[in-house]
Amino acid sequence: MERTQVGIVGAGPAGLLLAHLLYTEGIDAVVLEARSREYVENRVRAGVCEHTTVGLLRDLGLADRLDREGLPHGGFSLRFDRADHRIDLAGLTGKSITVYGQQEIVKDLIAARLATGRGIEFEAADVALHDLETETPRITWTDAGGTARELRCDVIAGCDGFHGVSRPSIPAGVLTAYDHTYPFAWLGVLARTAPSSEELIYARHERGFALHSMRSPELARLYLQVDPTERLDNWSDARIWDELATRFSVDGDFTLREGALVEKSITPMRSFVVEPMRYGRLFLAGDSAHIVPPTGAKGMNLAVADVRRLGPALVALLRKNDSRPLDCYSEQCLRRVWRAEHFSYFMTTMLHRAPNADPFTDRLQHSQLRYTVSSAAAATSLAENYVGLPFD
Ligand code: FAD
Ligand code: PHB
């Protein structure tokens, strides 16, 4: 049987960053990932890094490429009733966000991990967790070569996302789940074209929400609210561009630049939290414990925030035999999680148009939008949540 201090399940932002934090403190970890390296490096997902996320990556020496290629943004636009209203993030909070693709962070973290000489077990199949309520939990899996493996750990970190194996390994009745589904999904595309605007545009339109984002000066990232049952086959490139043009239409100077679509996907929207984020010696971090709809751009940032607490708490246990920080881990994370849950719900319900939305809800949305862009207090509240609240 193999041995490590921390068994990490999942090589997304949470698992990879945790592995790095532990390495810098001299703690040994093994990272198991169900997919191939190529797959995880090319999975298109988040784009917005809170200033707190960027700060942590810089402190760890992991932000060289992010600082070179990331796009700092000091504001974004709320577009409704054919007009733009800028939310001046930098002016309102003194902070900004950075647009840098999640898969670029994942590439940087994988490179950093491999440079330490400690690898990642890609294509780990049949991962199963055992003895979680003991001080020697185990992980079994079948490796890429087809060999059955077994790893004994001091602690397991479940960083395997919403569909992973960690959360379902916790016996029934231990966790309380809070779940909310929305009657919409996002159809996301990556387009080979210069972005049509320097800043992100969150657009509310009678036909539904649309988001204009980007990945680089040559790559635009665009999203359309669609029905959760919608299929990609129904969306030809021409239909996507037509719908985007309609939803971004504005009185004033704006041309939607078109280009070849190099990626298309549909993501359902959901809010989900489990409490506590722990069972015995298993600690959940990131999407395995909570998910948010992407409208607030919080999912990846929450995963990073969890790990910022979990890393030092594991070090305290494994170096000093001090379990107190781990005992507070779930409670402390959940405070930030619930704030982000509320913010993501607020952004989502303010900007999306529910199918058969009643006129009352429509009026409330408009009132909220107008208040948000006309009151410094309301705009500041949105901005401070968006750039990332400080850690206490
Ligand atoms: P994941 O990234 O899901 O990583 C989990 C890893 O575990 C995966 O690599 C998976 O393959 C692996 N795994 C799963 N099961 C197993 C198993 N049984 N064994 C081993 N490995 C396993 N967030 C933001 O902050 N800002 C944004 O702008 C934003 N935009 C988004 C846009 C879209 C369209 C989507 C879908 C998401 C967006 N998010 C955003 C959310 C963000 O992508 C996630 O919150 C983030 O990926 C969570 O990281 P994680 O490490 O917890 O989980
Ligand atoms: C993205 O660029 O992918 C993105 C930006 C902002 C969001 C969600 C996704 O709110």
CSV table of C-alpha atoms and ligand atoms in Angstrom, one decimal:
chain,number,residue,atom,x,y,z
A,1,MET,CA,0.0,0.0,0.0
A,2,GLU,CA,1.2,3.5,-0.9
A,3,ARG,CA,1.3,6.3,1.7
A,4,THR,CA,0.9,10.0,1.7
A,5,GLN,CA,-0.2,12.8,4.1
A,6,VAL,CA,-3.0,14.3,2.0
A,7,GLY,CA,-4.8,12.4,-0.7
A,8,ILE,CA,-6.3,15.0,-3.1
A,9,VAL,CA,-9.2,13.9,-5.3
A,10,GLY,CA,-9.6,16.1,-8.4
A,11,ALA,CA,-7.1,18.3,-10.4
A,12,GLY,CA,-9.3,21.3,-10.9
A,13,PRO,CA,-8.4,24.7,-9.4
A,14,ALA,CA,-9.1,23.6,-5.9
A,15,GLY,CA,-7.1,20.3,-5.9
A,16,LEU,CA,-4.1,21.7,-7.8
A,17,LEU,CA,-3.9,24.8,-5.7
A,18,LEU,CA,-4.1,22.8,-2.5
A,19,ALA,CA,-1.3,20.5,-3.7
A,20,HIS,CA,0.8,23.5,-4.3
A,21,LEU,CA,0.1,25.2,-0.9
A,22,LEU,CA,0.9,21.9,0.9
A,23,TYR,CA,4.1,21.4,-1.1
A,24,THR,CA,5.4,24.9,-0.1
A,25,GLU,CA,4.9,23.8,3.5
A,26,GLY,CA,6.7,20.5,3.1
A,27,ILE,CA,3.5,18.4,3.3
A,28,ASP,CA,3.3,15.4,0.9
A,29,ALA,CA,0.2,14.9,-1.2
A,30,VAL,CA,-1.0,12.7,-4.1
A,31,VAL,CA,-3.4,14.1,-6.7
A,32,LEU,CA,-5.8,11.8,-8.4
A,33,GLU,CA,-7.7,13.0,-11.5
A,34,ALA,CA,-10.3,11.1,-13.5
A,35,ARG,CA,-9.6,12.8,-16.8
A,36,SER,CA,-6.5,13.2,-18.9
A,37,ARG,CA,-4.1,16.2,-18.7
A,38,GLU,CA,-5.2,17.3,-22.1
A,39,TYR,CA,-8.9,17.3,-21.2
A,40,VAL,CA,-8.5,19.3,-18.0
A,41,GLU,CA,-6.2,21.8,-19.6
A,42,ASN,CA,-8.7,22.5,-22.4
A,43,ARG,CA,-12.0,22.5,-20.5
A,44,VAL,CA,-13.4,26.0,-21.0
A,45,ARG,CA,-15.0,27.4,-17.9
A,46,ALA,CA,-14.6,30.5,-15.7
A,47,GLY,CA,-13.0,33.7,-16.8
A,48,VAL,CA,-13.1,36.2,-13.9
A,49,CYS,CA,-10.6,36.2,-11.1
A,50,GLU,CA,-11.4,38.2,-8.0
A,51,HIS,CA,-8.6,40.4,-6.8
A,52,THR,CA,-8.3,38.1,-3.8
A,53,THR,CA,-7.7,35.1,-6.1
A,54,VAL,CA,-5.0,37.0,-8.1
A,55,GLY,CA,-3.4,38.1,-4.8
A,56,LEU,CA,-3.1,34.6,-3.6
A,57,LEU,CA,-1.6,33.3,-6.9
A,58,ARG,CA,0.9,36.2,-6.8
A,59,ASP,CA,1.9,35.4,-3.2
A,60,LEU,CA,2.6,31.8,-4.2
A,61,GLY,CA,4.7,32.9,-7.2
A,62,LEU,CA,2.1,31.4,-9.6
A,63,ALA,CA,1.0,34.5,-11.4
A,64,ASP,CA,3.8,35.2,-13.9
A,65,ARG,CA,1.7,34.4,-17.0
A,66,LEU,CA,-1.5,35.7,-15.4
A,67,ASP,CA,0.3,39.1,-14.9
A,68,ARG,CA,1.6,39.0,-18.5
A,69,GLU,CA,-1.6,37.7,-20.3
A,70,GLY,CA,-4.5,38.4,-17.9
A,71,LEU,CA,-6.7,41.4,-18.7
A,72,PRO,CA,-7.2,43.7,-15.7
A,73,HIS,CA,-10.8,45.2,-15.7
A,74,GLY,CA,-11.8,48.2,-13.6
A,75,GLY,CA,-15.4,48.0,-14.5
A,76,PHE,CA,-18.2,46.4,-16.5
A,77,SER,CA,-21.4,47.4,-18.1
A,78,LEU,CA,-25.0,46.5,-17.1
A,79,ARG,CA,-27.0,46.9,-20.4
A,80,PHE,CA,-30.8,47.1,-20.2
A,81,ASP,CA,-33.5,49.1,-22.1
A,82,ARG,CA,-31.0,49.6,-24.9
A,83,ALA,CA,-28.6,51.6,-22.8
A,84,ASP,CA,-25.3,50.9,-21.0
A,85,HIS,CA,-24.6,51.7,-17.4
A,86,ARG,CA,-21.0,51.3,-16.2
A,87,ILE,CA,-20.3,49.8,-12.8
A,88,ASP,CA,-17.0,51.4,-11.9
A,89,LEU,CA,-15.4,48.6,-9.9
A,90,ALA,CA,-12.1,50.4,-9.4
A,91,GLY,CA,-13.7,53.8,-8.5
A,92,LEU,CA,-16.2,52.3,-6.1
A,93,THR,CA,-13.9,49.8,-4.3
A,94,GLY,CA,-10.3,50.6,-5.2
A,95,LYS,CA,-10.0,47.1,-6.6
A,96,SER,CA,-10.4,45.4,-10.0
A,97,ILE,CA,-10.8,41.9,-11.4
A,98,THR,CA,-8.6,40.0,-13.9
A,99,VAL,CA,-10.0,38.2,-16.9
A,100,TYR,CA,-7.9,35.1,-17.3
A,101,GLY,CA,-9.3,31.7,-18.3
A,102,GLN,CA,-9.7,29.0,-15.7
A,103,GLN,CA,-8.0,26.5,-18.0
A,104,GLU,CA,-5.0,28.8,-18.1
A,105,ILE,CA,-4.8,28.8,-14.3
A,106,VAL,CA,-5.1,25.0,-14.5
A,107,LYS,CA,-2.3,24.8,-17.0
A,108,ASP,CA,-0.1,27.1,-14.8
A,109,LEU,CA,-0.9,25.0,-11.7
A,110,ILE,CA,-0.2,21.7,-13.5
A,111,ALA,CA,3.2,23.0,-14.7
A,112,ALA,CA,4.0,24.2,-11.2
A,113,ARG,CA,3.1,20.8,-9.8
A,114,LEU,CA,5.2,18.9,-12.3
A,115,ALA,CA,8.1,21.2,-11.7
A,116,THR,CA,8.1,20.0,-8.1
A,117,GLY,CA,8.8,16.5,-9.3
A,118,ARG,CA,5.5,15.3,-7.7
A,119,GLY,CA,3.2,14.1,-10.4
A,120,ILE,CA,-0.5,13.9,-10.9
A,121,GLU,CA,-2.3,10.6,-11.4
A,122,PHE,CA,-4.3,11.4,-14.5
A,123,GLU,CA,-7.0,9.0,-15.8
A,124,ALA,CA,-7.6,7.5,-12.4
A,125,ALA,CA,-10.7,5.2,-12.7
A,126,ASP,CA,-13.0,3.8,-10.1
A,127,VAL,CA,-11.8,6.1,-7.4
A,128,ALA,CA,-13.3,5.0,-4.1
A,129,LEU,CA,-12.8,6.4,-0.5
A,130,HIS,CA,-12.7,4.2,2.6
A,131,ASP,CA,-12.4,4.5,6.4
A,132,LEU,CA,-13.2,8.2,6.4
A,133,GLU,CA,-14.1,8.2,10.1
A,134,THR,CA,-10.7,6.8,11.1
A,135,GLU,CA,-7.3,8.5,11.3
A,136,THR,CA,-6.0,6.5,8.3
A,137,PRO,CA,-8.5,7.0,5.5
A,138,ARG,CA,-7.7,5.2,2.2
A,139,ILE,CA,-8.3,5.7,-1.5
A,140,THR,CA,-8.4,2.9,-4.0
A,141,TRP,CA,-8.4,3.4,-7.8
A,142,THR,CA,-7.3,1.8,-11.1
A,143,ASP,CA,-4.5,3.7,-12.7
A,144,ALA,CA,-4.0,4.7,-16.4
A,145,GLY,CA,-2.1,1.4,-16.9
A,146,GLY,CA,-5.0,-0.7,-15.5
A,147,THR,CA,-3.2,-1.5,-12.2
A,148,ALA,CA,-5.3,-1.5,-9.0
A,149,ARG,CA,-3.8,0.9,-6.5
A,150,GLU,CA,-4.3,1.8,-2.8
A,151,LEU,CA,-3.2,4.9,-0.9
A,152,ARG,CA,-3.3,5.4,2.8
A,153,CYS,CA,-3.5,9.0,3.9
A,154,ASP,CA,-3.8,11.1,7.1
A,155,VAL,CA,-6.5,13.2,5.4
A,156,ILE,CA,-8.4,13.2,2.2
A,157,ALA,CA,-9.4,16.5,0.4
A,158,GLY,CA,-12.4,16.1,-1.9
A,159,CYS,CA,-11.8,18.6,-4.7
A,160,ASP,CA,-13.6,16.6,-7.4
A,161,GLY,CA,-16.3,19.0,-8.3
A,162,PHE,CA,-20.0,18.7,-8.3
A,163,HIS,CA,-20.2,15.3,-10.0
A,164,GLY,CA,-17.3,13.8,-8.1
A,165,VAL,CA,-17.1,10.8,-5.8
A,166,SER,CA,-16.2,12.5,-2.5
A,167,ARG,CA,-19.5,14.0,-1.5
A,168,PRO,CA,-21.5,10.8,-2.3
A,169,SER,CA,-19.0,8.9,-0.1
A,170,ILE,CA,-20.4,10.5,3.0
A,171,PRO,CA,-23.1,8.4,4.6
A,172,ALA,CA,-26.7,9.5,4.2
A,173,GLY,CA,-28.0,11.7,6.9
A,174,VAL,CA,-24.6,13.4,7.7
A,175,LEU,CA,-24.9,16.4,5.3
A,176,THR,CA,-27.7,18.9,4.9
A,177,ALA,CA,-28.1,19.9,1.3
A,178,TYR,CA,-29.5,23.2,0.1
A,179,ASP,CA,-30.5,23.2,-3.5
A,180,HIS,CA,-32.1,25.6,-5.9
A,181,THR,CA,-32.5,25.2,-9.6
A,182,TYR,CA,-33.3,27.9,-12.1
A,183,PRO,CA,-35.5,27.7,-15.2
A,184,PHE,CA,-32.6,28.6,-17.5
A,185,ALA,CA,-29.2,27.5,-18.7
A,186,TRP,CA,-26.3,29.2,-20.4
A,187,LEU,CA,-25.2,28.5,-24.0
A,188,GLY,CA,-21.5,29.5,-24.0
A,189,VAL,CA,-19.4,30.0,-27.1
A,190,LEU,CA,-15.8,30.9,-27.8
A,191,ALA,CA,-15.4,33.1,-30.9
A,192,ARG,CA,-12.2,33.8,-32.8
A,193,THR,CA,-12.7,37.5,-33.0
A,194,ALA,CA,-11.5,40.6,-31.1
A,195,PRO,CA,-13.9,41.3,-28.3
A,196,SER,CA,-16.6,43.9,-29.2
A,197,SER,CA,-16.1,45.9,-26.1
A,198,GLU,CA,-13.2,46.5,-23.8
A,199,GLU,CA,-15.2,45.5,-20.8
A,200,LEU,CA,-17.7,42.8,-19.9
A,201,ILE,CA,-21.3,43.5,-20.7
A,202,TYR,CA,-24.1,41.9,-18.7
A,203,ALA,CA,-27.2,42.4,-20.8
A,204,ARG,CA,-30.8,42.0,-19.8
A,205,HIS,CA,-33.2,41.8,-22.7
A,206,GLU,CA,-36.9,40.8,-23.1
A,207,ARG,CA,-35.7,37.6,-24.9
A,208,GLY,CA,-33.3,36.7,-22.1
A,209,PHE,CA,-29.9,37.4,-20.6
A,210,ALA,CA,-26.6,37.6,-22.6
A,211,LEU,CA,-23.0,38.1,-21.5
A,212,HIS,CA,-20.1,39.5,-23.5
A,213,SER,CA,-16.7,38.4,-22.1
A,214,MET,CA,-13.4,37.6,-23.5
A,215,ARG,CA,-10.2,35.5,-23.1
A,216,SER,CA,-7.7,37.6,-25.1
A,217,PRO,CA,-7.5,40.4,-27.6
A,218,GLU,CA,-8.3,37.7,-30.3
A,219,LEU,CA,-10.9,35.6,-28.5
A,220,ALA,CA,-14.3,36.6,-27.3
A,221,ARG,CA,-16.4,34.5,-24.9
A,222,LEU,CA,-20.2,35.0,-25.2
A,223,TYR,CA,-23.2,33.5,-23.4
A,224,LEU,CA,-26.9,33.3,-24.1
A,225,GLN,CA,-29.6,32.4,-21.6
A,226,VAL,CA,-31.5,29.4,-23.0
A,227,ASP,CA,-34.0,26.9,-21.8
A,228,PRO,CA,-32.5,24.2,-19.6
A,229,THR,CA,-33.9,21.5,-22.0
A,230,GLU,CA,-32.3,23.3,-25.0
A,231,ARG,CA,-30.0,21.2,-27.2
A,232,LEU,CA,-26.9,22.4,-29.0
A,233,ASP,CA,-28.1,20.9,-32.3
A,234,ASN,CA,-30.8,23.5,-32.4
A,235,TRP,CA,-28.3,26.3,-32.4
A,236,SER,CA,-26.5,26.9,-35.7
A,237,ASP,CA,-23.7,29.5,-35.7
A,238,ALA,CA,-26.0,31.9,-37.6
A,239,ARG,CA,-28.8,31.5,-35.0
A,240,ILE,CA,-26.3,32.1,-32.2
A,241,TRP,CA,-25.0,35.3,-33.8
A,242,ASP,CA,-28.5,36.6,-34.6
A,243,GLU,CA,-29.7,36.0,-31.0
A,244,LEU,CA,-26.6,37.7,-29.6
A,245,ALA,CA,-27.0,40.7,-31.9
A,246,THR,CA,-30.7,41.1,-30.8
A,247,ARG,CA,-29.9,40.8,-27.1
A,248,PHE,CA,-26.9,43.2,-27.2
A,249,SER,CA,-28.8,45.8,-29.3
A,250,VAL,CA,-28.3,49.2,-27.9
A,251,ASP,CA,-29.0,52.9,-28.8
A,252,GLY,CA,-25.5,54.1,-29.5
A,253,ASP,CA,-22.3,52.9,-30.9
A,254,PHE,CA,-21.9,49.1,-30.6
A,255,THR,CA,-21.1,46.5,-33.3
A,256,LEU,CA,-21.0,42.8,-32.3
A,257,ARG,CA,-17.9,41.4,-34.0
A,258,GLU,CA,-18.4,37.9,-35.3
A,259,GLY,CA,-15.9,35.2,-35.8
A,260,ALA,CA,-15.6,31.4,-36.1
A,261,LEU,CA,-17.1,29.6,-33.1
A,262,VAL,CA,-14.4,27.2,-31.7
A,263,GLU,CA,-16.3,25.9,-28.7
A,264,LYS,CA,-20.0,25.6,-27.8
A,265,SER,CA,-21.6,24.2,-24.6
A,266,ILE,CA,-24.7,24.4,-22.5
A,267,THR,CA,-24.5,24.6,-18.7
A,268,PRO,CA,-27.5,24.3,-16.5
A,269,MET,CA,-27.8,26.8,-13.6
A,270,ARG,CA,-28.0,25.8,-10.0
A,271,SER,CA,-27.3,26.9,-6.5
A,272,PHE,CA,-26.2,24.1,-4.1
A,273,VAL,CA,-24.5,23.9,-0.7
A,274,VAL,CA,-23.9,21.1,1.7
A,275,GLU,CA,-23.2,21.6,5.3
A,276,PRO,CA,-20.8,20.7,6.9
A,277,MET,CA,-18.0,20.6,4.4
A,278,ARG,CA,-16.4,17.7,6.3
A,279,TYR,CA,-17.0,14.1,7.4
A,280,GLY,CA,-14.3,12.7,9.7
A,281,ARG,CA,-11.0,12.9,7.8
A,282,LEU,CA,-12.6,13.9,4.5
A,283,PHE,CA,-12.7,17.7,3.8
A,284,LEU,CA,-14.7,19.0,0.8
A,285,ALA,CA,-13.5,22.1,-1.1
A,286,GLY,CA,-14.8,23.9,-4.1
A,287,ASP,CA,-17.6,22.7,-6.4
A,288,SER,CA,-17.8,19.3,-4.5
A,289,ALA,CA,-19.4,21.2,-1.6
A,290,HIS,CA,-21.2,24.1,-3.3
A,291,ILE,CA,-22.0,25.5,-6.7
A,292,VAL,CA,-23.4,28.9,-7.8
A,293,PRO,CA,-24.9,30.0,-11.1
A,294,PRO,CA,-22.1,31.7,-13.1
A,295,THR,CA,-23.7,35.2,-13.3
A,296,GLY,CA,-21.8,36.4,-10.3
A,297,ALA,CA,-18.5,34.8,-11.5
A,298,LYS,CA,-17.9,33.3,-8.1
A,299,GLY,CA,-17.5,29.5,-8.5
A,300,MET,CA,-13.8,29.2,-9.1
A,301,ASN,CA,-13.1,32.1,-6.7
A,302,LEU,CA,-14.9,30.2,-4.0
A,303,ALA,CA,-12.9,27.1,-4.7
A,304,VAL,CA,-9.7,29.1,-4.3
A,305,ALA,CA,-11.1,30.7,-1.1
A,306,ASP,CA,-11.8,27.3,0.5
A,307,VAL,CA,-8.3,26.1,-0.3
A,308,ARG,CA,-6.8,29.2,1.2
A,309,ARG,CA,-8.3,28.0,4.5
A,310,LEU,CA,-7.9,24.3,4.1
A,311,GLY,CA,-4.1,24.5,3.2
A,312,PRO,CA,-3.0,26.2,6.5
A,313,ALA,CA,-5.5,24.1,8.5
A,314,LEU,CA,-4.0,20.9,7.2
A,315,VAL,CA,-0.5,22.2,7.9
A,316,ALA,CA,-1.5,22.9,11.5
A,317,LEU,CA,-2.8,19.3,11.9
A,318,LEU,CA,0.1,17.5,10.2
A,319,ARG,CA,3.0,19.6,11.5
A,320,LYS,CA,1.8,20.6,15.0
A,321,ASN,CA,-1.0,18.1,15.7
A,322,ASP,CA,-3.3,21.1,16.1
A,323,SER,CA,-6.8,20.2,14.9
A,324,ARG,CA,-8.4,23.5,15.8
A,325,PRO,CA,-8.2,25.3,12.5
A,326,LEU,CA,-9.6,22.2,10.7
A,327,ASP,CA,-12.5,22.1,13.2
A,328,CYS,CA,-13.4,25.7,12.1
A,329,TYR,CA,-12.8,25.0,8.4
A,330,SER,CA,-16.4,24.3,7.4
A,331,GLU,CA,-18.0,27.1,9.4
A,332,GLN,CA,-15.5,29.7,8.2
A,333,CYS,CA,-15.8,28.7,4.6
A,334,LEU,CA,-19.6,28.6,4.7
A,335,ARG,CA,-19.8,32.2,5.7
A,336,ARG,CA,-18.1,33.3,2.4
A,337,VAL,CA,-20.0,30.6,0.5
A,338,TRP,CA,-23.4,31.8,1.6
A,339,ARG,CA,-22.5,35.4,0.8
A,340,ALA,CA,-21.5,34.3,-2.7
A,341,GLU,CA,-24.6,32.2,-3.0
A,342,HIS,CA,-26.7,35.2,-2.3
A,343,PHE,CA,-24.8,37.5,-4.6
A,344,SER,CA,-25.0,35.0,-7.5
A,345,TYR,CA,-28.7,34.5,-6.9
A,346,PHE,CA,-29.2,38.3,-6.9
A,347,MET,CA,-27.2,38.8,-10.1
A,348,THR,CA,-29.0,35.8,-11.8
A,349,THR,CA,-32.6,36.8,-10.8
A,350,MET,CA,-31.9,40.5,-11.6
A,351,LEU,CA,-30.7,39.8,-15.1
A,352,HIS,CA,-32.5,36.7,-16.5
A,353,ARG,CA,-35.9,36.5,-17.9
A,354,ALA,CA,-37.9,33.5,-16.6
A,355,PRO,CA,-40.0,31.8,-19.2
A,356,ASN,CA,-43.6,33.2,-18.9
A,357,ALA,CA,-42.3,35.9,-16.5
A,358,ASP,CA,-45.1,37.8,-15.0
A,359,PRO,CA,-45.3,41.6,-15.4
A,360,PHE,CA,-44.8,42.0,-11.6
A,361,THR,CA,-41.4,40.3,-11.7
A,362,ASP,CA,-40.5,42.3,-14.8
A,363,ARG,CA,-41.2,45.5,-13.0
A,364,LEU,CA,-39.2,44.4,-9.9
A,365,GLN,CA,-36.2,43.5,-12.1
A,366,HIS,CA,-36.3,46.9,-13.8
A,367,SER,CA,-36.6,48.7,-10.5
A,368,GLN,CA,-33.6,46.8,-9.1
A,369,LEU,CA,-31.5,47.5,-12.2
A,370,ARG,CA,-32.3,51.2,-12.2
A,371,TYR,CA,-31.6,51.4,-8.5
A,372,THR,CA,-28.3,49.6,-8.8
A,373,VAL,CA,-27.0,51.9,-11.5
A,374,SER,CA,-28.3,55.2,-9.9
A,375,SER,CA,-27.5,54.7,-6.3
A,376,ALA,CA,-23.8,54.9,-5.2
A,377,ALA,CA,-24.7,52.7,-2.2
A,378,ALA,CA,-26.3,50.0,-4.4
A,379,ALA,CA,-23.6,50.1,-7.0
A,380,THR,CA,-20.9,49.8,-4.3
A,381,SER,CA,-22.6,46.8,-2.8
A,382,LEU,CA,-22.6,45.1,-6.1
A,383,ALA,CA,-19.0,46.1,-6.9
A,384,GLU,CA,-17.5,45.0,-3.5
A,385,ASN,CA,-19.1,41.5,-3.9
A,386,TYR,CA,-18.0,41.3,-7.5
A,387,VAL,CA,-14.3,42.1,-6.9
A,388,GLY,CA,-14.3,39.8,-3.9
A,389,LEU,CA,-14.9,40.5,-0.2
A,390,PRO,CA,-11.8,40.7,2.0
A,391,PHE,CA,-10.8,37.7,4.2
A,392,ASP,CA,-11.2,38.2,7.9
B,1,FAD,P1,-13.6,21.4,-10.9
B,1,FAD,O1,-13.0,22.5,-11.7
B,1,FAD,O2,-14.9,20.8,-11.4
B,1,FAD,O3,-12.5,20.2,-10.7
B,1,FAD,C1,-12.9,18.9,-10.2
B,1,FAD,C2,-11.9,17.9,-10.9
B,1,FAD,O4,-12.2,16.7,-10.3
B,1,FAD,C3,-12.2,17.8,-12.4
B,1,FAD,O5,-10.9,17.9,-13.0
B,1,FAD,C4,-12.8,16.4,-12.5
B,1,FAD,O6,-12.4,15.8,-13.8
B,1,FAD,C5,-12.2,15.7,-11.4
B,1,FAD,N1,-13.0,14.6,-10.9
B,1,FAD,C6,-14.4,14.4,-10.9
B,1,FAD,N2,-14.7,13.2,-10.5
B,1,FAD,C7,-13.6,12.6,-10.1
B,1,FAD,C8,-13.3,11.3,-9.6
B,1,FAD,N3,-14.3,10.4,-9.3
B,1,FAD,N4,-12.0,11.0,-9.4
B,1,FAD,C9,-11.0,11.8,-9.7
B,1,FAD,N5,-11.2,13.0,-10.2
B,1,FAD,C10,-12.5,13.4,-10.4
B,1,FAD,N6,-16.4,30.6,-11.7
B,1,FAD,C11,-15.8,31.8,-11.5
B,1,FAD,O7,-15.2,32.0,-10.4
B,1,FAD,N7,-15.8,32.8,-12.4
B,1,FAD,C12,-16.4,32.6,-13.6
B,1,FAD,O8,-16.4,33.6,-14.4
B,1,FAD,C13,-17.1,31.4,-13.9
B,1,FAD,N8,-17.7,31.1,-15.0
B,1,FAD,C14,-18.2,29.9,-15.3
B,1,FAD,C15,-18.7,29.7,-16.5
B,1,FAD,C16,-19.2,28.4,-16.8
B,1,FAD,C17,-19.9,28.2,-18.2
B,1,FAD,C18,-19.1,27.3,-15.9
B,1,FAD,C19,-19.6,26.0,-16.2
B,1,FAD,C20,-18.5,27.6,-14.7
B,1,FAD,C21,-18.1,28.8,-14.3
B,1,FAD,N9,-17.5,29.1,-13.1
B,1,FAD,C22,-17.0,30.3,-12.9
B,1,FAD,C23,-17.4,28.0,-12.1
B,1,FAD,C24,-16.1,27.4,-12.0
B,1,FAD,O9,-15.7,26.9,-13.3
B,1,FAD,C25,-16.1,26.2,-11.0
B,1,FAD,O10,-16.6,26.7,-9.8
B,1,FAD,C26,-14.7,25.7,-10.7
B,1,FAD,O11,-14.3,24.8,-11.8
B,1,FAD,C27,-14.6,24.9,-9.4
B,1,FAD,O12,-13.3,24.3,-9.2
B,1,FAD,P2,-13.1,22.9,-8.5
B,1,FAD,O13,-11.6,22.7,-8.5
B,1,FAD,O14,-13.8,22.9,-7.2
B,1,FAD,O15,-13.9,21.9,-9.4
B,2,PHB,C1,-16.5,34.2,-18.5
B,2,PHB,O1,-15.7,35.0,-19.1
B,2,PHB,O2,-16.5,33.0,-18.8
B,2,PHB,C2,-17.4,34.7,-17.5
B,2,PHB,C3,-17.4,36.0,-17.1
B,2,PHB,C4,-18.3,36.5,-16.2
B,2,PHB,C5,-19.2,35.6,-15.7
B,2,PHB,C6,-19.3,34.3,-16.0
B,2,PHB,C7,-18.4,33.8,-17.0
B,2,PHB,O3,-20.1,36.1,-14.8
